[in-house]
Coordinates of C-alpha atoms in Angstrom, one line a residue:
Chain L
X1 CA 0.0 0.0 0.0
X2 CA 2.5 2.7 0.9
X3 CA 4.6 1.4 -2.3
X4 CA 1.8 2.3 -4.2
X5 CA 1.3 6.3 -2.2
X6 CA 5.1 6.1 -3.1
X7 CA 4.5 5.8 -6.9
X8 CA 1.4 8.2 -7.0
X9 CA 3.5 10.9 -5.2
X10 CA 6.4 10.2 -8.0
X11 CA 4.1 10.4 -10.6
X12 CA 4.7 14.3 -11.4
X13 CA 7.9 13.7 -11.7
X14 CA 7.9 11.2 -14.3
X15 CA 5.5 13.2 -16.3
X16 CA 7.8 16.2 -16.9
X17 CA 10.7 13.8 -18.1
X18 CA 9.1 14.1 -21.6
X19 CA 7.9 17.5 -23.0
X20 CA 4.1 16.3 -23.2
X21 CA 3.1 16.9 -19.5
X22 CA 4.3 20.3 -20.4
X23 CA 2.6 20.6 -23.8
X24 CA -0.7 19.9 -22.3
X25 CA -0.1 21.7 -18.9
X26 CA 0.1 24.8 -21.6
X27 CA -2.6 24.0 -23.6
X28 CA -5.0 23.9 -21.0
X29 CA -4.0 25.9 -19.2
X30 CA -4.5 28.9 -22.4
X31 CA -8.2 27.7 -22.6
X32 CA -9.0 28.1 -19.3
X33 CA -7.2 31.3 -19.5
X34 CA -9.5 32.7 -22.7
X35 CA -12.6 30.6 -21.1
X36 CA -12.1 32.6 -17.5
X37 CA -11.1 36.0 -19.5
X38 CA -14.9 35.9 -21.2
X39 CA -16.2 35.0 -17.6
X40 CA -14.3 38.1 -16.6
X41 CA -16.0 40.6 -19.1
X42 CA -12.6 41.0 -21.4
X43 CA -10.7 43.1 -19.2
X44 CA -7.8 44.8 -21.2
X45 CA -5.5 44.6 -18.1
X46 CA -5.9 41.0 -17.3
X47 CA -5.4 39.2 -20.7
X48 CA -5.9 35.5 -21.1
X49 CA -1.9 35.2 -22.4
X50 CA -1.1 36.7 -18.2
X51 CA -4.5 34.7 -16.6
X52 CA -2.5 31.4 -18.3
X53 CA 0.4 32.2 -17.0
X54 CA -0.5 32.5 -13.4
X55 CA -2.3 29.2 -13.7
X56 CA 0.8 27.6 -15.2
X57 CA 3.0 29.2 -12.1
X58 CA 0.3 28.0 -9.9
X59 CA 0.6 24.4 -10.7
X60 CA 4.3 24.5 -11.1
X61 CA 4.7 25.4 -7.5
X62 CA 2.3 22.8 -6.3
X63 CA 3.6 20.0 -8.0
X64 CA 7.0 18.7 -7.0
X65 CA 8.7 20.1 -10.2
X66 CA 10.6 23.0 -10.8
X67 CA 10.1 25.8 -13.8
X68 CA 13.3 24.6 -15.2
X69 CA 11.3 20.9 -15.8
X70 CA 8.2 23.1 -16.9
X71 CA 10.7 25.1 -19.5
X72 CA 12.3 22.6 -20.8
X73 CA 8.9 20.8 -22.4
X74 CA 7.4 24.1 -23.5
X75 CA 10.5 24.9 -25.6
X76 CA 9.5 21.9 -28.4
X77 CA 6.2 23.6 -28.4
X78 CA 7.6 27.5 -28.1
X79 CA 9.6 26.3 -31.5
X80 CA 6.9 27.2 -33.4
X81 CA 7.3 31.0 -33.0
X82 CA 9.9 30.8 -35.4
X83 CA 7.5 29.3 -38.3
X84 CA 4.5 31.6 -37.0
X85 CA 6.7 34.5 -37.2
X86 CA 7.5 34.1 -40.9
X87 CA 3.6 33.0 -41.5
X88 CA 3.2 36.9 -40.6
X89 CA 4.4 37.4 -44.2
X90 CA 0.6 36.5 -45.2
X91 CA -1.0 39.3 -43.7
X92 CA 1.9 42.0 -44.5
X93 CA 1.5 40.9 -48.1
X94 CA -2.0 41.4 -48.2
X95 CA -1.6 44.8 -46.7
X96 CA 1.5 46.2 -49.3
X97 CA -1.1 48.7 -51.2
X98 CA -1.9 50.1 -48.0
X99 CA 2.1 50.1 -46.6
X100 CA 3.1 51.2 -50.2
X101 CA 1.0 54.5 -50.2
X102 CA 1.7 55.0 -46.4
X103 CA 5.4 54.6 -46.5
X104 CA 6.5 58.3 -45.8
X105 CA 4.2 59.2 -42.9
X106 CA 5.5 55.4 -41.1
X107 CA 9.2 56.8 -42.2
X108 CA 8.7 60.1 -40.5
X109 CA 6.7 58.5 -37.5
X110 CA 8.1 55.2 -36.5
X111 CA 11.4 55.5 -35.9
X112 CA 10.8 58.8 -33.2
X113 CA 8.2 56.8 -31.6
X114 CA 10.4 53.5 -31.3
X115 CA 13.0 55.7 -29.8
X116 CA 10.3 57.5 -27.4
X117 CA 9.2 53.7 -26.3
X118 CA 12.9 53.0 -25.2
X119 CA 13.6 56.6 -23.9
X120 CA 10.2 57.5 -21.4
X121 CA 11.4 54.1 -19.6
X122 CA 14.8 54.5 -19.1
X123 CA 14.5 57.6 -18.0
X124 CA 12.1 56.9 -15.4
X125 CA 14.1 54.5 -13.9
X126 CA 17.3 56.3 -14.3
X127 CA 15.9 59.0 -12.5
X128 CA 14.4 56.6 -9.5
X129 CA 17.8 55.2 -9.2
X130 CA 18.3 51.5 -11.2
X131 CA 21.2 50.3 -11.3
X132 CA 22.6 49.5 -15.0
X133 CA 21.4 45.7 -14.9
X134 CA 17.5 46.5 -14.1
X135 CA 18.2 49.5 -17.4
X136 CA 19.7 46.9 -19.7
X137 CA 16.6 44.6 -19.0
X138 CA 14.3 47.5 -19.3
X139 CA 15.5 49.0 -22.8
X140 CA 14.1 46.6 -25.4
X141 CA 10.8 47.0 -23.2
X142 CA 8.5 47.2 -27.0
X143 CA 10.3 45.1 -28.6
X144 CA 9.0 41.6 -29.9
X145 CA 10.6 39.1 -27.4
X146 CA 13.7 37.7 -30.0
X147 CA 15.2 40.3 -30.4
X148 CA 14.6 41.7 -27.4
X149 CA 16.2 38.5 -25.9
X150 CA 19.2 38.8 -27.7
X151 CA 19.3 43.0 -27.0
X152 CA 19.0 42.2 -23.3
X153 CA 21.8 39.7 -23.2
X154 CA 24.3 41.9 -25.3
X155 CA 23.6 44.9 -23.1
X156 CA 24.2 42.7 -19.8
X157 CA 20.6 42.3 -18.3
X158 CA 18.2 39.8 -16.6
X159 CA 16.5 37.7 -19.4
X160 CA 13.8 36.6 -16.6
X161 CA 13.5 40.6 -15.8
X162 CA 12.6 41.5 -19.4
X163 CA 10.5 38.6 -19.9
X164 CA 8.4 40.3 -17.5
X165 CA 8.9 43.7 -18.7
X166 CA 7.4 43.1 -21.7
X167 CA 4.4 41.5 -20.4
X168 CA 3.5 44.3 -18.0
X169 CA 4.7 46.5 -21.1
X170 CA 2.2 44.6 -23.5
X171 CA -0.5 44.8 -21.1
X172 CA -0.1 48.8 -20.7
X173 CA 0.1 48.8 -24.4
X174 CA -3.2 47.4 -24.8
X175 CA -5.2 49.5 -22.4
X176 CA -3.0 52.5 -23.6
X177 CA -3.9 52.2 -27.1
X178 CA -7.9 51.4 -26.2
X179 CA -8.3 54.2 -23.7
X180 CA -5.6 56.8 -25.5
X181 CA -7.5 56.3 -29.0
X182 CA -10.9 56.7 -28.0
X183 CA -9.9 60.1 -26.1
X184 CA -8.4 61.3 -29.0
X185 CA -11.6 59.9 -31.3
X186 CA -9.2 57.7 -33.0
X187 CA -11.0 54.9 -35.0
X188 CA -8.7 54.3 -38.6
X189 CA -7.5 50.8 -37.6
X190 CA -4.2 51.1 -39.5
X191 CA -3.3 53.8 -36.8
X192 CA -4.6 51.7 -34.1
X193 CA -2.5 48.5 -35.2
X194 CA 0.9 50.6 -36.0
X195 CA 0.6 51.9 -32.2
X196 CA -0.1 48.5 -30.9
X197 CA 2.7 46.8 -32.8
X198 CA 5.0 49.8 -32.4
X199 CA 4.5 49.9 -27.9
X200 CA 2.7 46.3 -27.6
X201 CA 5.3 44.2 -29.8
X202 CA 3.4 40.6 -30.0
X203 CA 1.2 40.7 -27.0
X204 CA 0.2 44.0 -29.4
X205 CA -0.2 42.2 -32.2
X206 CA -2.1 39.8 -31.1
X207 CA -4.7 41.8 -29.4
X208 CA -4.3 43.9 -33.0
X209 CA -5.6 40.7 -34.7
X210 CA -8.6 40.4 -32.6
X211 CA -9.6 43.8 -33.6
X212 CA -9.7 43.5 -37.6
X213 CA -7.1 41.7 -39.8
X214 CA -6.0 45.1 -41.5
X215 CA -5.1 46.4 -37.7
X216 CA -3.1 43.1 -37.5
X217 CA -1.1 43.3 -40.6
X218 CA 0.1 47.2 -39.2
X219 CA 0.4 45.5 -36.0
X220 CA 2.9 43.0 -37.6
X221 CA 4.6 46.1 -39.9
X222 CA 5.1 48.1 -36.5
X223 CA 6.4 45.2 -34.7
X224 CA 8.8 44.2 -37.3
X225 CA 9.7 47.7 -38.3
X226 CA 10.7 48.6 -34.1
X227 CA 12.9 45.6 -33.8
X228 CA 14.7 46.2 -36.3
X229 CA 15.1 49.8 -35.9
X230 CA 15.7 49.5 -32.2
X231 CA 18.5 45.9 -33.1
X232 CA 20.6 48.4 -34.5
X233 CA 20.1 51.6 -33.0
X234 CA 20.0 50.8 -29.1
X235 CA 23.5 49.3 -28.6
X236 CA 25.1 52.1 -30.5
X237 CA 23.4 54.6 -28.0
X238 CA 23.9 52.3 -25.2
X239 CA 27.5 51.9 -25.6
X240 CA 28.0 55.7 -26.0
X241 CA 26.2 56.0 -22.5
X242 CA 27.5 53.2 -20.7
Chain N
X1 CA -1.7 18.0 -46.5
X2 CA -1.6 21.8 -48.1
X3 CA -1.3 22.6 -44.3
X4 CA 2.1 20.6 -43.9
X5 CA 3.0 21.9 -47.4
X6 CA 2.3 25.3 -46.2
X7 CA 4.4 24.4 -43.4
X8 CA 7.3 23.1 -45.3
X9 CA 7.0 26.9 -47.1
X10 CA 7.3 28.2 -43.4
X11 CA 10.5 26.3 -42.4
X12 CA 12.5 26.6 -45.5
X13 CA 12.0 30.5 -45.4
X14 CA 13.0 30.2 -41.9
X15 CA 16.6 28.1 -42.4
X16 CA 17.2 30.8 -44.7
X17 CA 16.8 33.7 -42.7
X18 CA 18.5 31.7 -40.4
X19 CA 21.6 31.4 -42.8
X20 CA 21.6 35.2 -43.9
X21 CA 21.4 36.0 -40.3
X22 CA 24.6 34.2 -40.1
X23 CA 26.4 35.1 -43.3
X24 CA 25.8 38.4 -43.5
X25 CA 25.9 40.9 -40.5
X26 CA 22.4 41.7 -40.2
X27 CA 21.3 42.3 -36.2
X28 CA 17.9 40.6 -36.7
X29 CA 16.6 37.3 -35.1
X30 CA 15.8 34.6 -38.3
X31 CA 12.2 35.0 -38.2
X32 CA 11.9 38.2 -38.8
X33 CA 14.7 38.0 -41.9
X34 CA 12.4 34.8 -43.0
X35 CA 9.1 36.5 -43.2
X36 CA 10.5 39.8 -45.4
X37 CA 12.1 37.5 -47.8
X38 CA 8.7 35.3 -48.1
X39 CA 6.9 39.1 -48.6
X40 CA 9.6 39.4 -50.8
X41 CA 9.2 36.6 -52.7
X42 CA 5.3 36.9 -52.6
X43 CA 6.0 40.2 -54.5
X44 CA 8.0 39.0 -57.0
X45 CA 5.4 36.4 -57.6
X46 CA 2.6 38.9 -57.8
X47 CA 0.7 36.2 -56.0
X48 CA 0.7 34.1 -52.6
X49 CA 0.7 30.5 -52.2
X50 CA -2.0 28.8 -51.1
X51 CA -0.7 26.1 -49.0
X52 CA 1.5 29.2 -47.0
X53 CA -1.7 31.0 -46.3
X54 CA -3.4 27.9 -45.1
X55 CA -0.8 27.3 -42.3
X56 CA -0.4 31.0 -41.7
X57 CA -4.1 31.8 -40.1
X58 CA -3.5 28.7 -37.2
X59 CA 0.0 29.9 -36.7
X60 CA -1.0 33.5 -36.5
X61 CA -3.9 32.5 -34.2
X62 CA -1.4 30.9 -32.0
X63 CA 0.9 33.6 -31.8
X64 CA -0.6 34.6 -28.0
X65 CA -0.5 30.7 -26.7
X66 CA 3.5 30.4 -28.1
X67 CA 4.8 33.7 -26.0
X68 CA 3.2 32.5 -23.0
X69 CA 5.3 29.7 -21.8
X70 CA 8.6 32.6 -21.8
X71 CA 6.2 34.6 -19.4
X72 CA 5.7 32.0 -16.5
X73 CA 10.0 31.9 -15.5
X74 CA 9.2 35.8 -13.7
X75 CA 6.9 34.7 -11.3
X76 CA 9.4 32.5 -9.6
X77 CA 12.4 35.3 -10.0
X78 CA 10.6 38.4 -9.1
X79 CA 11.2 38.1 -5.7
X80 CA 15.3 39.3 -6.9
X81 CA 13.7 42.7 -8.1
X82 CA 11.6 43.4 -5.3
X83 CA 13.8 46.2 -3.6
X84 CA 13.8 47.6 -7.4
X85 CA 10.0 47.1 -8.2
X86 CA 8.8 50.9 -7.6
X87 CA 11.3 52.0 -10.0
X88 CA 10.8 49.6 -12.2
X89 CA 7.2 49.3 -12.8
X90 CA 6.7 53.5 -12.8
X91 CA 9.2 52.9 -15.6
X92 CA 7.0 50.4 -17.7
X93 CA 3.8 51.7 -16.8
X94 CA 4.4 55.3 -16.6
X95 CA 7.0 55.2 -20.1
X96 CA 4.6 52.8 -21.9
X97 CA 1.2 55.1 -21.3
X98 CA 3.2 58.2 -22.5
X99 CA 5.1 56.5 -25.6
X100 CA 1.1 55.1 -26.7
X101 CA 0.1 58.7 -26.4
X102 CA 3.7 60.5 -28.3
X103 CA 2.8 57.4 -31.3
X104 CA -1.3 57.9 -31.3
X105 CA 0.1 61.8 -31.8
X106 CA 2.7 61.6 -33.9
X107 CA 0.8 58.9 -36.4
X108 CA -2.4 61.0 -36.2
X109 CA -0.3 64.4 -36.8
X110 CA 1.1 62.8 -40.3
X111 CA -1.2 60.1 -41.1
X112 CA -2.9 61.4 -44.2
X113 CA -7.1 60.2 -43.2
X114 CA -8.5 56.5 -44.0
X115 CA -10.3 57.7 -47.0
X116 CA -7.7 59.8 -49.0
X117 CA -5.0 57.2 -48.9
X118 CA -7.6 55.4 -51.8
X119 CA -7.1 57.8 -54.5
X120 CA -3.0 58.0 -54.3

């Protein structure tokens, strides 16, 4: 009998030694994270990407596993982003008449407003007193997460710190973009995307997507157009800083 | 089977972004190189393929379920930031509202209106 309360107690264990305990523990616990953001009314500061999360976090620390097991399974699934990525080709494509007769305006605007997304933050926390490791991890704050990854490491910051930067930054971007617009009577949805992709990188995006597919494919054009603006701008400045 | 041929599109694309990225000195991560030269090559084309756009509107829907998993790492690290957390999140929340509002002004400063762009 105990051998068999022995087993059952080792049983977690055993499941994260292949990546499909983990595959599933994120699968499920997305739908319950979109299921319990209708429940909630759609709140723009509590998307179902964070609600996920938590759950994810939740059973993590209850089962006698650590996030290392967790991240180690998720990374066959996380692959993907690099074949999803490219598939954003599909929607920029279909939106090149638009880009093509926008091109000057995004020329003049984009790049100021990349370097405004880096620039409000840093200063903030300059001025609060951060030391240089929390301000490498904050700088790539808008931009999409490999990149941003890469950015963070070059500079010397906390990959784990920026991970979480740009989910609180994704999540302001959101309710930003929604509250900001409709004070300003802003409705075009090609201005609505470029801001979300431009401040919101993929959590942007994504939230762009649900709004109309022409918001998405800006959304996708802002994103792609601040990484690699701020890729090669940022560790020039930084290193002429630092 | 157009979905795993779309795929196959996807991954091919993506090697070679993967292989400029390293050839050449371009500061961008493979996926990104990848999907301009599939724009790219969708242009040149004049058309898209339909086995590409049958994988890309799953992918694309999954976009929010794939960045998740590199979120849940922070809840179990926070705890390192804590005597920096005041400075840090004025700086994302505070920086992020006002960089929305400087691109919402900027965009609708310069943007010529929905309807006009039609006739250029």
């Amino acid at each position: 009998m105990s051998e068999l309360i022995r087993d059952f107690a080792r049983l977690p264990q055993t499941w994260f030694e292949t990546p499909i305990a983990a595959i599933a523990l994120t699968l499920a616990a997305y739908f319950v994270g979109v299921r319990l953001f209708k429940l909630m009314r759609h709140p723009s500061w509590f998307p179902p990407v964070v609600i996920a999360a938590l759950l994810i976090a939740a059973v993590i620390a209850l089962l006698p596993i650590g996030v290392e097991d967790y991240n180690r399974g998720a990374a066959w699934l996380t692959l993907l982003l690099g074949p999803a990525t490219v598939a954003l080709a599909v929607p920029l494509y279909q939106q090149l008449p638009q880009i093509r007769a926008l091109w000057r305006p995004i020329l003049m605007t984009l790049p100021l407003s990349a370097t405004l997304a880096a620039c409000y933050a840093l200063l903030i926390a300059w001025a609060m007193g951060a030391p240089p490791e929390v301000l490498a991890s904050l700088a790539p704050k808008s931009v999409t997460s490999p990149i941003a990854l890469s950015l963070t490491e070059e500079l010397g910051g906390s990959t784990a710190l920026l991970m979480g930067a740009l989910m609180v930054t994704g999540i302001t971007a959101i309710f930003g973009v929604e509250w900001l617009s409709r004070w300003l009577k802003i409705r075009d949805p090609r201005l609505i995307g470029l801001a979300l992709g431009i401040n919101g990188h993929a959590l942007g995006t994504v939230r762009a997507f649900e709004i109309s597919h022409q918001a998405g494919a800006f959304a996708s054009l802002g994103m792609s157009l601040t990484g690699a603006f701020t890729a090669v701008v940022l560790p020039v400045v930084w290193h002429l800083f630092v | 089977m157009s979905i795993m041929r779309g795929l196959l599109w996807l991954l091919a694309f993506l090697l070679l972004g993967q292989s400029m990225v390293q050839l050449l000195p371009i500061p961008l991560p493979a996926g990104v190189v990848g999907m301009l030269l599939l724009t790219l090559w969708f242009v040149r084309r004049g058309k898209m393929n339909a086995d590409v756009v049958a994988v890309s509107h799953p992918l694309i829907a999954m976009l929010a379920l794939l960045i998740m998993p590199g979120v849940v790492e922070i809840f179990f690290v926070a705890g390192r930031y804590a005597d920096q957390a005041g400075a840090i999140l004025t700086a994302l929340l505070v920086g992020t509202l006002l960089s929305v509002a400087s691109s919402l002004w900027l965009m609708r400063r310069y943007m010529p209106p929905l309807n006009e762009t039609d006739h250029e």
